[in-house]
CSV table of C-alpha atoms and ligand atoms in Angstrom, one decimal:
chain,number,residue,atom,x,y,z
B,360,UNK,CA,80.4,110.5,80.5
B,361,UNK,CA,77.9,110.9,83.3
B,362,UNK,CA,74.5,112.2,82.1
B,363,UNK,CA,72.9,112.9,85.5
B,364,UNK,CA,70.6,115.9,85.3
B,365,UNK,CA,71.5,118.7,87.7
B,366,UNK,CA,67.8,119.7,87.9
B,367,UNK,CA,67.2,116.3,89.6
B,368,UNK,CA,69.9,116.7,92.2
B,369,UNK,CA,68.8,116.8,95.8
B,370,UNK,CA,71.8,119.1,96.6
B,371,UNK,CA,73.2,121.8,94.3
B,372,UNK,CA,75.4,124.3,96.1
B,373,UNK,CA,78.3,126.6,95.2
B,374,UNK,CA,81.1,126.7,97.7
B,375,UNK,CA,83.3,129.7,97.5
B,376,UNK,CA,87.1,129.5,97.9
B,377,UNK,CA,87.9,129.9,101.6
B,378,UNK,CA,84.7,128.2,102.7
B,379,UNK,CA,84.4,124.9,104.4
B,380,UNK,CA,81.4,122.6,104.0
B,381,UNK,CA,80.0,119.3,105.3
B,382,UNK,CA,77.6,117.1,103.4
B,383,UNK,CA,76.1,113.8,104.6
B,384,UNK,CA,75.6,111.2,101.9
B,385,UNK,CA,73.5,108.0,102.0
B,386,UNK,CA,74.8,104.7,100.6
B,387,UNK,CA,74.2,104.8,96.9
B,388,UNK,CA,74.2,108.6,96.5
B,389,UNK,CA,76.1,110.1,93.7
B,390,UNK,CA,78.3,113.0,94.7
B,391,UNK,CA,79.8,115.3,92.1
B,392,UNK,CA,82.4,118.1,92.6
B,393,UNK,CA,82.6,120.5,89.7
B,394,UNK,CA,85.7,122.7,89.1
B,395,UNK,CA,83.7,125.7,87.8
B,396,UNK,CA,86.6,127.9,86.6
B,397,UNK,CA,89.5,125.4,86.5
B,398,UNK,CA,92.6,124.5,88.5
B,399,UNK,CA,91.0,124.8,91.8
B,400,UNK,CA,92.1,122.6,94.7
B,401,UNK,CA,89.3,121.0,96.7
B,402,UNK,CA,90.7,119.6,99.9
B,403,UNK,CA,88.4,116.7,101.0
B,404,UNK,CA,88.0,114.1,103.7
B,405,UNK,CA,85.4,111.4,104.1
B,406,UNK,CA,84.1,109.6,107.2
B,407,UNK,CA,81.7,106.8,107.9
B,408,UNK,CA,78.8,108.9,109.2
B,409,UNK,CA,77.7,106.1,111.5
B,410,UNK,CA,81.1,105.6,113.0
B,411,UNK,CA,83.2,108.8,112.6
B,412,UNK,CA,86.3,107.0,113.8
B,413,UNK,CA,86.4,105.2,110.5
B,414,UNK,CA,87.7,107.7,107.9
B,415,UNK,CA,89.4,108.0,104.6
B,416,UNK,CA,92.9,106.6,104.6
B,417,UNK,CA,95.4,107.7,102.0
B,418,UNK,CA,97.6,104.8,102.8
B,419,UNK,CA,94.9,102.2,102.4
B,420,UNK,CA,93.7,103.8,99.2
B,421,UNK,CA,97.1,104.0,97.6
B,422,UNK,CA,98.1,100.5,98.7
B,423,UNK,CA,94.8,99.0,97.4
B,424,UNK,CA,95.2,100.4,93.9
B,425,UNK,CA,99.0,100.6,93.7
B,426,UNK,CA,98.9,104.2,92.4
B,427,UNK,CA,99.2,107.5,94.2
B,428,UNK,CA,96.8,109.4,91.9
B,429,UNK,CA,93.0,109.1,92.0
B,430,UNK,CA,90.7,108.7,89.0
B,431,UNK,CA,87.8,106.7,87.7
B,432,UNK,CA,87.7,103.3,89.3
B,433,UNK,CA,89.5,104.3,92.4
B,434,UNK,CA,88.0,103.0,95.7
B,435,UNK,CA,88.4,105.6,98.4
B,436,UNK,CA,89.3,103.2,101.2
B,437,UNK,CA,88.8,103.7,104.9
B,438,UNK,CA,91.0,103.2,107.9
B,439,UNK,CA,89.2,99.9,108.3
B,440,UNK,CA,90.0,98.8,104.8
B,441,UNK,CA,86.5,99.3,103.4
B,442,UNK,CA,85.5,101.4,100.5
B,443,UNK,CA,83.8,104.7,101.6
B,444,UNK,CA,83.1,105.8,98.0
B,445,UNK,CA,84.1,104.8,94.5
B,446,UNK,CA,85.1,107.3,91.8
B,447,UNK,CA,82.7,106.5,88.9
B,448,UNK,CA,83.5,109.4,86.5
B,449,UNK,CA,86.3,111.9,86.2
B,450,UNK,CA,86.8,114.5,83.4
B,451,UNK,CA,90.0,115.8,85.1
B,452,UNK,CA,91.9,112.6,85.2
B,453,UNK,CA,94.2,113.0,88.2
B,454,UNK,CA,93.7,114.0,91.8
B,455,UNK,CA,96.3,114.3,94.5
B,456,UNK,CA,96.7,112.1,97.6
B,457,UNK,CA,100.0,113.4,99.0
B,458,UNK,CA,100.1,117.2,99.1
B,459,UNK,CA,97.9,117.5,102.2
B,460,UNK,CA,96.1,120.6,103.4
B,461,UNK,CA,97.5,124.1,103.6
B,462,UNK,CA,97.7,125.4,107.1
B,463,UNK,CA,99.0,128.4,109.1
B,464,UNK,CA,102.2,126.5,109.6
B,465,UNK,CA,102.7,125.6,106.0
B,466,UNK,CA,101.9,129.1,104.9
B,467,UNK,CA,104.8,130.3,107.0
B,468,UNK,CA,107.2,127.6,106.0
B,469,UNK,CA,106.4,127.6,102.2
B,470,UNK,CA,105.8,131.3,101.7
B,471,UNK,CA,106.7,133.8,104.4
B,472,UNK,CA,106.4,134.4,108.1
B,473,UNK,CA,103.8,137.1,107.4
B,474,UNK,CA,101.5,134.6,105.6
B,475,UNK,CA,100.7,132.8,108.9
B,476,UNK,CA,97.4,134.6,109.3
B,477,UNK,CA,96.1,134.0,105.8
B,478,UNK,CA,93.2,131.6,105.3
B,479,UNK,CA,94.1,128.0,105.2
B,480,UNK,CA,92.3,124.7,104.5
B,481,UNK,CA,93.2,123.3,107.9
B,482,UNK,CA,91.3,126.2,109.5
B,483,UNK,CA,88.4,125.8,107.1
B,484,UNK,CA,88.2,122.1,108.0
B,485,UNK,CA,88.2,122.9,111.7
B,486,UNK,CA,85.5,125.6,111.4
B,487,UNK,CA,83.3,123.2,109.3
B,488,UNK,CA,83.7,120.4,111.8
B,489,UNK,CA,82.8,122.8,114.7
B,490,UNK,CA,79.6,123.8,112.8
B,491,UNK,CA,78.9,120.1,112.2
B,492,UNK,CA,79.1,119.3,115.9
B,493,UNK,CA,79.8,115.8,117.2
B,494,UNK,CA,82.9,117.0,119.0
B,495,UNK,CA,85.2,116.6,116.0
B,496,UNK,CA,88.5,118.5,115.9
B,497,UNK,CA,92.2,118.4,115.1
B,498,UNK,CA,92.6,114.7,115.8
B,499,UNK,CA,90.0,114.0,113.1
B,500,UNK,CA,92.0,115.4,110.3
B,501,UNK,CA,94.1,112.7,108.6
B,502,UNK,CA,95.9,113.1,105.3
B,503,UNK,CA,93.3,114.5,102.8
B,504,UNK,CA,92.5,114.3,99.1
B,505,UNK,CA,93.1,117.3,96.9
B,506,UNK,CA,90.7,117.0,94.1
B,507,UNK,CA,91.8,118.6,90.8
B,508,UNK,CA,95.2,119.3,92.2
B,509,UNK,CA,98.4,118.3,90.4
B,510,UNK,CA,101.2,117.2,92.6
B,511,UNK,CA,103.4,115.1,90.4
B,512,UNK,CA,106.2,112.9,91.9
B,513,UNK,CA,109.5,113.3,90.1
B,514,UNK,CA,111.8,110.4,89.1
B,515,UNK,CA,113.9,111.4,92.1
B,516,UNK,CA,110.9,110.8,94.3
B,517,UNK,CA,110.3,114.5,95.0
B,518,UNK,CA,106.9,116.2,95.3
B,519,UNK,CA,106.3,119.1,93.1
B,520,UNK,CA,103.3,121.5,93.0
B,521,UNK,CA,102.7,121.9,89.3
B,522,UNK,CA,100.3,123.8,87.1
B,523,UNK,CA,96.8,122.4,87.3
B,524,UNK,CA,95.6,119.7,84.9
B,525,UNK,CA,92.0,120.6,85.4
B,526,UNK,CA,89.9,123.1,83.5
B,527,UNK,CA,86.6,125.0,83.7
B,528,UNK,CA,83.6,122.6,84.1
B,529,UNK,CA,85.7,119.5,84.8
B,530,UNK,CA,84.3,117.2,87.4
B,531,UNK,CA,84.8,114.2,89.5
B,532,UNK,CA,81.8,111.9,90.5
B,533,UNK,CA,81.7,109.4,93.3
B,534,UNK,CA,79.2,106.8,94.5
B,535,UNK,CA,78.9,106.4,98.3
B,536,UNK,CA,79.4,102.8,99.3
B,537,UNK,CA,78.2,103.5,102.8
B,538,UNK,CA,76.6,106.4,104.7
B,539,UNK,CA,79.3,109.0,104.5
B,540,UNK,CA,80.1,112.5,105.8
B,541,UNK,CA,82.1,114.6,103.3
B,542,UNK,CA,84.2,117.4,104.7
B,543,UNK,CA,85.4,120.0,102.2
B,544,UNK,CA,87.7,123.0,102.2
B,545,UNK,CA,87.6,124.8,99.0
B,546,UNK,CA,91.2,126.0,99.1
B,547,UNK,CA,91.7,129.7,99.7
B,548,UNK,CA,95.4,129.6,98.9
B,549,UNK,CA,96.8,132.7,97.2
B,550,UNK,CA,100.4,131.7,97.2
B,551,UNK,CA,100.4,128.5,95.1
B,552,UNK,CA,100.8,128.2,91.3
B,553,UNK,CA,98.5,125.1,91.2
B,554,UNK,CA,95.5,127.4,91.1
B,555,UNK,CA,97.3,130.2,89.2
B,556,UNK,CA,97.2,132.2,92.5
B,557,UNK,CA,93.5,132.6,92.0
B,558,UNK,CA,91.2,130.4,94.1
B,559,UNK,CA,87.7,130.0,92.6
B,560,UNK,CA,84.3,128.5,93.5
B,561,UNK,CA,83.2,124.9,93.1
B,562,UNK,CA,79.8,123.3,92.7
B,563,UNK,CA,78.6,120.3,94.7
B,564,UNK,CA,75.8,118.1,93.5
B,565,UNK,CA,74.1,115.0,95.1
B,566,UNK,CA,71.7,112.6,93.4
B,567,UNK,CA,69.8,110.1,95.4
B,568,UNK,CA,68.0,107.1,93.7
Z,229,ZN,ZN1,94.5,124.9,100.9
């Protein structure tokens, strides 16, 4: 298991549920996301920070590894077929590629009409992109990763949102293979059993060597 020392990290921040966040990574940086209290969903996208049109592709990533779940060894592949980052350690064991981000629209369809105005990951992504600048917006939100989220596919091919498989202190660690922009929404969702209806903070760390 990774023995990197948090005291030597160049970035060590806590992101509350409902908050969006952007982090630029240099090629070679190690980026760790810690599920502090367990069963949190961390909606995440990655971009080539030198060419923001090149971004994480769920399709390319799934096709490359022949598996819909992400874990140690997974290359997070871009829309240009190049690895953006590689997962180098994972104490959770499974991360979702299919569930997508919650939104005002999905809040209404999945839960109730009155849930439209609750916080959502899509809104957090858009707010974080607006703060980041560079003119990024809705068109820059492809299918995202849900770190720590458990979305098993049944034998009938159906998606299910199941109880989380993560736990307090579990983490996923990635090595940037190019200069990367990470875009994160720490999911605020209060209507989904995957976080036990209780969204919680996560910790982000970056080591540079
Ligand atoms: Zn969400």
